[in-house]
CSV table of N, CA and C in Angstrom, one decimal:
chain,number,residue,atom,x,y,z
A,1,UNK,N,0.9,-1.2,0.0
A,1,UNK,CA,0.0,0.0,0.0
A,1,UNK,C,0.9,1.2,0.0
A,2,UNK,N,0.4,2.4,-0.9
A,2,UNK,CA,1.5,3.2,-1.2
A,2,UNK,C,0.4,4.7,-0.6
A,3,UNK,N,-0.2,4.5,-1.1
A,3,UNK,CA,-1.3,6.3,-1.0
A,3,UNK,C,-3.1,5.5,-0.4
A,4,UNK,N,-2.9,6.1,0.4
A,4,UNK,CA,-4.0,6.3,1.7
A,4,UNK,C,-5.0,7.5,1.5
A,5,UNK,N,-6.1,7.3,1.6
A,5,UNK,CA,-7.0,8.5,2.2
A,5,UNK,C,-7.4,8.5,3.8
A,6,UNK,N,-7.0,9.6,3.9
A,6,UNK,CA,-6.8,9.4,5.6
A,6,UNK,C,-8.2,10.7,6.3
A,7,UNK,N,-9.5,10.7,6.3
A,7,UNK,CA,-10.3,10.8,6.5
A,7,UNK,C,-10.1,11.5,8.2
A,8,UNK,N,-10.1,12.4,8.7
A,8,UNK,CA,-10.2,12.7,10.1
A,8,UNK,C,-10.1,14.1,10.4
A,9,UNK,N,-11.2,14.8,11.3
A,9,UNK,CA,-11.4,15.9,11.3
A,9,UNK,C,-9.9,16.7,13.0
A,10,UNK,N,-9.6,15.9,13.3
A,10,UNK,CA,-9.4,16.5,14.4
A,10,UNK,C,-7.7,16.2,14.1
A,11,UNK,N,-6.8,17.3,14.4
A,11,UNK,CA,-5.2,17.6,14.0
A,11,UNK,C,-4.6,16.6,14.2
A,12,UNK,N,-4.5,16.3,15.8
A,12,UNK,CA,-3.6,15.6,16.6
A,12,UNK,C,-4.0,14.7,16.0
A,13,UNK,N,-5.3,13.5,15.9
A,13,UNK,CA,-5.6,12.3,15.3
A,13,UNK,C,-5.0,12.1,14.0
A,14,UNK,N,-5.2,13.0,13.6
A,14,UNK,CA,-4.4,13.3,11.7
A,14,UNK,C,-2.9,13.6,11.7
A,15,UNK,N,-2.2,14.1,12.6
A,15,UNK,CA,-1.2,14.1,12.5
A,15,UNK,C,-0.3,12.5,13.0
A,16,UNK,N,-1.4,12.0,14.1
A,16,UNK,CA,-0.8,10.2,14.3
A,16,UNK,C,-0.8,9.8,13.7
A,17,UNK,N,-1.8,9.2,13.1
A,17,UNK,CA,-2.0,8.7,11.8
A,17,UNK,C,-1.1,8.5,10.5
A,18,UNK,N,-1.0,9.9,10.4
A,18,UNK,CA,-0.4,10.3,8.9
A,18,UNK,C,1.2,9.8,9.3
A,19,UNK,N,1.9,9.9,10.5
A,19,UNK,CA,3.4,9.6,11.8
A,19,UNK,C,3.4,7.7,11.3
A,20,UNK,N,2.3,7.3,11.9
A,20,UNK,CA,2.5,5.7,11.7
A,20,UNK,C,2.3,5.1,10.2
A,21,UNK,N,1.2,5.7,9.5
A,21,UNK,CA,1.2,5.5,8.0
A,21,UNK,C,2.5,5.6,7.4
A,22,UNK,N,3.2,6.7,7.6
A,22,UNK,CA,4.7,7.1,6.6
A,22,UNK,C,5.7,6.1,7.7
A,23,UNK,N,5.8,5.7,8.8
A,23,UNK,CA,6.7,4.6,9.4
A,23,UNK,C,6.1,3.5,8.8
A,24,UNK,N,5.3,2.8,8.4
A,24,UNK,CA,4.9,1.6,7.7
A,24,UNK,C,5.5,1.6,6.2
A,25,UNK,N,5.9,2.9,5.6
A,25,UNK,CA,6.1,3.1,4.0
A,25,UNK,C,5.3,3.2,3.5
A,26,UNK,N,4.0,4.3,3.8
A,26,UNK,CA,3.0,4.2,3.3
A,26,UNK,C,3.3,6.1,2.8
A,27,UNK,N,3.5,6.4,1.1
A,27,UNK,CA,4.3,7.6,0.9
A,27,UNK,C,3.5,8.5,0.8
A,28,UNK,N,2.1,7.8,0.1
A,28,UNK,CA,1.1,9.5,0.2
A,28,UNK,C,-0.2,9.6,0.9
A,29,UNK,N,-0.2,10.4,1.7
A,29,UNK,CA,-1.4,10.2,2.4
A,29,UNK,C,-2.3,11.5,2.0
A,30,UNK,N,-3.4,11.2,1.4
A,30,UNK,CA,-4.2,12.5,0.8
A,30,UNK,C,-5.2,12.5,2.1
A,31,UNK,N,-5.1,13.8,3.3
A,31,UNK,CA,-5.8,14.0,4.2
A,31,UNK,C,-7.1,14.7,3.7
A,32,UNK,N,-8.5,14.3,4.2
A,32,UNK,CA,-9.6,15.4,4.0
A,32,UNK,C,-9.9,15.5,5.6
A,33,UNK,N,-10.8,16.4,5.8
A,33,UNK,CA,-11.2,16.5,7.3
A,33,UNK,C,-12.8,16.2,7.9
A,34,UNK,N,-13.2,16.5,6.4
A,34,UNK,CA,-14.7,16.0,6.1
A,34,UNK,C,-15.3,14.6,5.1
A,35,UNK,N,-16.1,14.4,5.6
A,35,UNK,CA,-16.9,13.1,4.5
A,35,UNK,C,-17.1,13.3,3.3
A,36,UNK,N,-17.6,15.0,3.3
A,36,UNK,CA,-17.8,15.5,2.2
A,36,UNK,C,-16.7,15.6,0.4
A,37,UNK,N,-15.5,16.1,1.4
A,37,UNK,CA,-14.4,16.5,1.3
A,37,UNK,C,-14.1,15.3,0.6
A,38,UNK,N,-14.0,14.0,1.6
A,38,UNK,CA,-13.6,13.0,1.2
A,38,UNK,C,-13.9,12.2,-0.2
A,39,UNK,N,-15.4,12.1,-0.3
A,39,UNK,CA,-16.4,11.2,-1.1
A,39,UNK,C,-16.3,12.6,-2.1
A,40,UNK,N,-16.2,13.8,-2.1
A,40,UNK,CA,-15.2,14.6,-3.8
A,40,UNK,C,-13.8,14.5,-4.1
A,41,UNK,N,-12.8,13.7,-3.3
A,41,UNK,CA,-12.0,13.0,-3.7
A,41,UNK,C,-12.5,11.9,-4.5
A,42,UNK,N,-13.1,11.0,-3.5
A,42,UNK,CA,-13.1,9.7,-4.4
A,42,UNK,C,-13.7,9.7,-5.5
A,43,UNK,N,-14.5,10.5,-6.0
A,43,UNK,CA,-15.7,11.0,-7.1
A,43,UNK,C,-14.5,11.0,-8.3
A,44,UNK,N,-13.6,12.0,-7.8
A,44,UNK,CA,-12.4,12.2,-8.5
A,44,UNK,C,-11.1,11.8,-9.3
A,45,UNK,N,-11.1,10.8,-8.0
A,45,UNK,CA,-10.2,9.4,-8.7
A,45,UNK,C,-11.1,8.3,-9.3
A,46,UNK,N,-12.5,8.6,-9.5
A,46,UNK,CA,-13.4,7.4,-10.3
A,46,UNK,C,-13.2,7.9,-11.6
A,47,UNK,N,-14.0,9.5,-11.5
A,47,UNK,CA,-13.4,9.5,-13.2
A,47,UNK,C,-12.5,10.0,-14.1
A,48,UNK,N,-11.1,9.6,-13.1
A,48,UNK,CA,-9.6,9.8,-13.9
A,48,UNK,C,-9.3,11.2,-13.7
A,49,UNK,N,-9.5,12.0,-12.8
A,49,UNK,CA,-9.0,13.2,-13.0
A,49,UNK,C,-8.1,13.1,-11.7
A,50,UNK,N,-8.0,12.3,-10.6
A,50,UNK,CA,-7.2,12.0,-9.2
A,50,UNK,C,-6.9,10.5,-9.1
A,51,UNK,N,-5.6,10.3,-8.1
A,51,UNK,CA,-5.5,9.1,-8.0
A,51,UNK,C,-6.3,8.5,-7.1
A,52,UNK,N,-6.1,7.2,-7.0
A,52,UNK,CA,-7.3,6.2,-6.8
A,52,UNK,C,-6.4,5.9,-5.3
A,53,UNK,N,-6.6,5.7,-3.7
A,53,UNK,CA,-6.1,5.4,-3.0
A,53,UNK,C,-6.0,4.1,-2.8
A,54,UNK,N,-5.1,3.0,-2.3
A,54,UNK,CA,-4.9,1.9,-1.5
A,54,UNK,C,-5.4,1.5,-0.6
A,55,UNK,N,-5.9,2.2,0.3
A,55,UNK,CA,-6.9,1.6,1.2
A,55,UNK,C,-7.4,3.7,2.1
A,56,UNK,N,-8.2,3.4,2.8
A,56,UNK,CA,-8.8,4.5,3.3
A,56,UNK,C,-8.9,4.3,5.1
A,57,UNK,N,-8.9,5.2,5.6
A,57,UNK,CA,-8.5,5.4,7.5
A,57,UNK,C,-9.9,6.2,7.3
A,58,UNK,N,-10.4,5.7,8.1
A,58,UNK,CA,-11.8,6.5,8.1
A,58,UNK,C,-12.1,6.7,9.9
A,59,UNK,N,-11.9,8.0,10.4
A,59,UNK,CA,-12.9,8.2,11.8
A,59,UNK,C,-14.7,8.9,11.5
A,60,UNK,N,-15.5,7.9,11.8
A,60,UNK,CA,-16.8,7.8,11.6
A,60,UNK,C,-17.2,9.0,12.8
A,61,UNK,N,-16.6,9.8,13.4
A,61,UNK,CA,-17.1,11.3,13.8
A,61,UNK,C,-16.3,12.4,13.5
A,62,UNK,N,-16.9,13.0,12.6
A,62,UNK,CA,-16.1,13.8,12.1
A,62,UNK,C,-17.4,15.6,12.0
A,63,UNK,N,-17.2,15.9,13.4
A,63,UNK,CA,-18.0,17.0,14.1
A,63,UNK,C,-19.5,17.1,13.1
A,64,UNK,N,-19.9,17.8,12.3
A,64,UNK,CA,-21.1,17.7,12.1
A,64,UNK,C,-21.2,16.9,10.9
A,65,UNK,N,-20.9,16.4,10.5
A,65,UNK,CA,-20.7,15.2,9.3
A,65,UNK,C,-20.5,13.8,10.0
A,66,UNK,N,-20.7,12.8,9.3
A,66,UNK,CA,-21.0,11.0,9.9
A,66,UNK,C,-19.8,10.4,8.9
A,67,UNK,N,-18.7,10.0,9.5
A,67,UNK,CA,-17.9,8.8,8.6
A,67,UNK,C,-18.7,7.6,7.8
A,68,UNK,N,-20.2,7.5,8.6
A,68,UNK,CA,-20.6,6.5,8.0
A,68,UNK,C,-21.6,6.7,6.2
A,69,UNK,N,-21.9,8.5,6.2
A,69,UNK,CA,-21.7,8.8,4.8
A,69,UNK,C,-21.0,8.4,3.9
A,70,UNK,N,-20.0,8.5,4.4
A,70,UNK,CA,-18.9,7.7,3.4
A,70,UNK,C,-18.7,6.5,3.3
A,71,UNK,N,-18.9,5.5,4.0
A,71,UNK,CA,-19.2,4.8,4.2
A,71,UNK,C,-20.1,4.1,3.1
A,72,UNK,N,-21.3,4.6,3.2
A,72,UNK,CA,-22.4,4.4,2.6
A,72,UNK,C,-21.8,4.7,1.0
A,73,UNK,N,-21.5,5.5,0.8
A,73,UNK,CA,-20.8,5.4,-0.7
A,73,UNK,C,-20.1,4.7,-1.2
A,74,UNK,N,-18.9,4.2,-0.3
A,74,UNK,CA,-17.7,3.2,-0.6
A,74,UNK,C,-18.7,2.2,-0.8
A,75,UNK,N,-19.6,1.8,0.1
A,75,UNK,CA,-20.4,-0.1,0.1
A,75,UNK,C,-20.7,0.2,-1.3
A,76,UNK,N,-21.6,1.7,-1.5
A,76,UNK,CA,-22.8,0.8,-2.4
A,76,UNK,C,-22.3,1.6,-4.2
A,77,UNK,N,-20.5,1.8,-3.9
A,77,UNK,CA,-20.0,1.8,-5.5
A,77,UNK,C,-18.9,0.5,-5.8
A,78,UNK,N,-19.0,-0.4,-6.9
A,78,UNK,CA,-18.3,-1.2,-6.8
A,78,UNK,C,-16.9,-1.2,-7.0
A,79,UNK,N,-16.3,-0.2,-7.6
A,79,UNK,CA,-15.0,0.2,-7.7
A,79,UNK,C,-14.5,0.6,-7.0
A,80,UNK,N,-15.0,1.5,-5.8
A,80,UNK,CA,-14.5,1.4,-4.5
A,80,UNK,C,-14.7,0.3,-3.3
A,81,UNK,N,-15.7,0.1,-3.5
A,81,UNK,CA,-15.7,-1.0,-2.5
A,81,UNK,C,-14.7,-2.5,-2.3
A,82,UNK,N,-14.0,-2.1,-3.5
A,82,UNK,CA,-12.3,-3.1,-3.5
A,82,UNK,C,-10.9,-2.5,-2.6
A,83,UNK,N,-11.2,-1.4,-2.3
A,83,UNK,CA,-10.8,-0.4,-1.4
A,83,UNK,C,-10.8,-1.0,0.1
A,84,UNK,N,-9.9,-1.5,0.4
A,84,UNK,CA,-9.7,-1.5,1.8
A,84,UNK,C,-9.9,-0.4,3.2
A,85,UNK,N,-10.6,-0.3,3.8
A,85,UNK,CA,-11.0,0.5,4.4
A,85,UNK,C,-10.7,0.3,6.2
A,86,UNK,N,-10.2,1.2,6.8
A,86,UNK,CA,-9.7,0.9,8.9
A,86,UNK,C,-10.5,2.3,9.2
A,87,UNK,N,-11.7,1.6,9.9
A,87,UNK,CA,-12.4,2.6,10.0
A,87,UNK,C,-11.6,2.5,11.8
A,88,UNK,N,-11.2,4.1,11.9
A,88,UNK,CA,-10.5,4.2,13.8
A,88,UNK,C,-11.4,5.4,14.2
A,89,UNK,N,-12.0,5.5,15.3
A,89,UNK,CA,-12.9,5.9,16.0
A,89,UNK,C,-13.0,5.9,17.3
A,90,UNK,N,-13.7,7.1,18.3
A,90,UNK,CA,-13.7,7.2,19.6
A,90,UNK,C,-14.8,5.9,19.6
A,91,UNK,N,-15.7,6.2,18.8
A,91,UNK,CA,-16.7,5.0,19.2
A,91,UNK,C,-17.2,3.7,19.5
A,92,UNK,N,-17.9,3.0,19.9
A,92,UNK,CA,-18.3,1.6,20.7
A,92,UNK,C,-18.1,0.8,19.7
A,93,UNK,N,-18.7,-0.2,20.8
A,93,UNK,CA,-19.3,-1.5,20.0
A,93,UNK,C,-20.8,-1.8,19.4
A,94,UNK,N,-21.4,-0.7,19.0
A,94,UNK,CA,-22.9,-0.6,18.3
A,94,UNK,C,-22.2,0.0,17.2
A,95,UNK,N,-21.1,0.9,17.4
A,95,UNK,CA,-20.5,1.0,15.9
A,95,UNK,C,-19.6,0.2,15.1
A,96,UNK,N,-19.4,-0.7,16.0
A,96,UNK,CA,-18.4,-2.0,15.5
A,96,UNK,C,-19.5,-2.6,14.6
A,97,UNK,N,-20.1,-2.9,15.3
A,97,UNK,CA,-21.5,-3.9,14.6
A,97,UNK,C,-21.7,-3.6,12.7
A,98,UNK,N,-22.0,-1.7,13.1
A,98,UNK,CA,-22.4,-1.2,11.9
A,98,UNK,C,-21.6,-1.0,11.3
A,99,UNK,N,-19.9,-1.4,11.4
A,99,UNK,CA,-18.5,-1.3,10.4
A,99,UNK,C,-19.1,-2.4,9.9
A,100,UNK,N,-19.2,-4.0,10.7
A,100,UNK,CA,-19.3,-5.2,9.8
A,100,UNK,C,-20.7,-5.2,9.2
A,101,UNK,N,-21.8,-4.7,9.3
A,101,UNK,CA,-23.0,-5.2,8.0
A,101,UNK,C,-21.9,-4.0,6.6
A,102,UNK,N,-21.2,-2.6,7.0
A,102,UNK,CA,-20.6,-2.2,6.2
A,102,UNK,C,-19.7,-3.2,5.6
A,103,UNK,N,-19.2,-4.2,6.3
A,103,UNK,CA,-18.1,-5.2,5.6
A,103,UNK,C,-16.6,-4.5,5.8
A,104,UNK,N,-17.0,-3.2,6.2
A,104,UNK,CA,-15.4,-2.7,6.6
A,104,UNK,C,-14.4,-4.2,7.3
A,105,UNK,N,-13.1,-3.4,6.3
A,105,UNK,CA,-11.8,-4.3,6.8
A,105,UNK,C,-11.4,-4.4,8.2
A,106,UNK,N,-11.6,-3.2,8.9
A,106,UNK,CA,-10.8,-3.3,10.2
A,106,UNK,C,-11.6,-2.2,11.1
A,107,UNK,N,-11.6,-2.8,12.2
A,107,UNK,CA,-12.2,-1.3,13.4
A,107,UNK,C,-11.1,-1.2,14.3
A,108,UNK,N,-10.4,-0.5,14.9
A,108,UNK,CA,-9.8,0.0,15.7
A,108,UNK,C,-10.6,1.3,17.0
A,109,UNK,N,-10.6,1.1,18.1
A,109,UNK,CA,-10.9,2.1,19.1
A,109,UNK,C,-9.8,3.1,19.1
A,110,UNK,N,-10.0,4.0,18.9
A,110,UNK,CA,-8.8,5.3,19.5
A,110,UNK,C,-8.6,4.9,20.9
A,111,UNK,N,-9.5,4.7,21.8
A,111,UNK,CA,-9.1,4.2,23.3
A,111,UNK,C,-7.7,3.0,23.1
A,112,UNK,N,-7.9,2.3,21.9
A,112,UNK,CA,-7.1,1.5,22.2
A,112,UNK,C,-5.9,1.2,21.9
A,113,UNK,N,-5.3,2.9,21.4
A,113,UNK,CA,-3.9,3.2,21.3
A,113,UNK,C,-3.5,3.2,20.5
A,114,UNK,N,-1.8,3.6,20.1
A,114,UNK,CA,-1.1,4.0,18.8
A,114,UNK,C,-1.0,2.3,18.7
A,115,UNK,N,-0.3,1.8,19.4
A,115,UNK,CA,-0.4,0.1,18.6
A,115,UNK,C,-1.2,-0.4,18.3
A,116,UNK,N,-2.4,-0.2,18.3
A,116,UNK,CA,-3.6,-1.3,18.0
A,116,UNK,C,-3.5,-0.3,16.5
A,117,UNK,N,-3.8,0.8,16.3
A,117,UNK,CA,-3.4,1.4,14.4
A,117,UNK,C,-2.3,0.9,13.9
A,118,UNK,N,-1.4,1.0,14.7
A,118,UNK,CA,-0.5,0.4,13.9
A,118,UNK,C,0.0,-0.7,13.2
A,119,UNK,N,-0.6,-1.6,13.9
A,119,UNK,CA,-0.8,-3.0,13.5
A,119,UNK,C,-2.1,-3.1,12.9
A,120,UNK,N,-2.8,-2.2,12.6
A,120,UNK,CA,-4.4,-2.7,12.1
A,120,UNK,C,-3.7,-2.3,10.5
A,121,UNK,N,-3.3,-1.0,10.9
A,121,UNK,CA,-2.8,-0.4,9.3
A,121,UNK,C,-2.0,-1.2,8.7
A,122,UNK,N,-0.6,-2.1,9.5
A,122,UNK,CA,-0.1,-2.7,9.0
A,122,UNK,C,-0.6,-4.2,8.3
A,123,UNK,N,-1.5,-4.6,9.0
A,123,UNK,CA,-2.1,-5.6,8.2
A,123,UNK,C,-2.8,-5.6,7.4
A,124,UNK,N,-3.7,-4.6,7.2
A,124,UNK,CA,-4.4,-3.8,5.9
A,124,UNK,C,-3.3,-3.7,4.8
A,125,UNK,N,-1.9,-3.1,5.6
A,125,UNK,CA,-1.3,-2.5,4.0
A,125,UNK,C,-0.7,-4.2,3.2
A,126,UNK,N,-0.6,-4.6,4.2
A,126,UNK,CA,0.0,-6.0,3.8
A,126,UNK,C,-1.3,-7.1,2.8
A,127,UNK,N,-2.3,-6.9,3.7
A,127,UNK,CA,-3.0,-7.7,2.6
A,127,UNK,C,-3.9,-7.1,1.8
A,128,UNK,N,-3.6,-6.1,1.3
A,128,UNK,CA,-3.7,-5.0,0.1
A,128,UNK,C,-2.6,-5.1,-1.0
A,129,UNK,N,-1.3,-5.5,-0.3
A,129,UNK,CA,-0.4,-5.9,-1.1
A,129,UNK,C,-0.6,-7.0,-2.7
């Protein structure tokens, strides 16, 4: 995995992220802060005017916008939905639930620290490989 969309509205989360993603060898990370933001990226690399990322870091609260918007777009376009997706989040286990009917690749808790991303990411980039 080479180029990431790294989805997250809040600095410090975005700046970890982006710290562990480039120690894994992961070289481009295209940050949005919104869902919005995000899903006119991806709009963009569908039809050839941006590149297409390797997998996507998605935190499903992203202040007045829902990760799970995005979400909802990745499931239900087929060209993205080949797209490996680590959705990391302050949120539970009622959102765990609704990563997997999404079929998302990986949930990680933010409670549950820089190692648990970093090993989620790294096994995402690996079996993306």
């Amino acid at each position: 995995m080479k180029r990431i969309l790294l989805v997250e509205d809040q600095e410090k989360d975005l700046q970890l992220a982006a710290s562990i993603a480039r120690a894994l060898g992961i070289t481009e990370i295209d940050a949005r802060s919104t869902a919005s933001a995000a899903r006119l990226y991806l709009e963009k690399a569908l039809d050839g005017s941006g590149p297409i990322p390797d997998g996507i870091l998605l935190d499903l609260n992203l202040g007045y916008e829902s990760g799970y918007e995005l979400l909802r777009y990745w499931h239900r376009t087929p060209e993205l939905a080949k797209i490996p997706v680590l959705v990391w989040s302050i949120l539970g286990d009622e959102q765990r639930e609704m990563c997997n009917l999404f079929k998302v690749n990986a949930f990680v808790g933010k409670w549950e620290g820089e190692e648990a991303l970093r090993q989620a990411l790294a096994d995402l980039s690996q079996s993306s490989s």
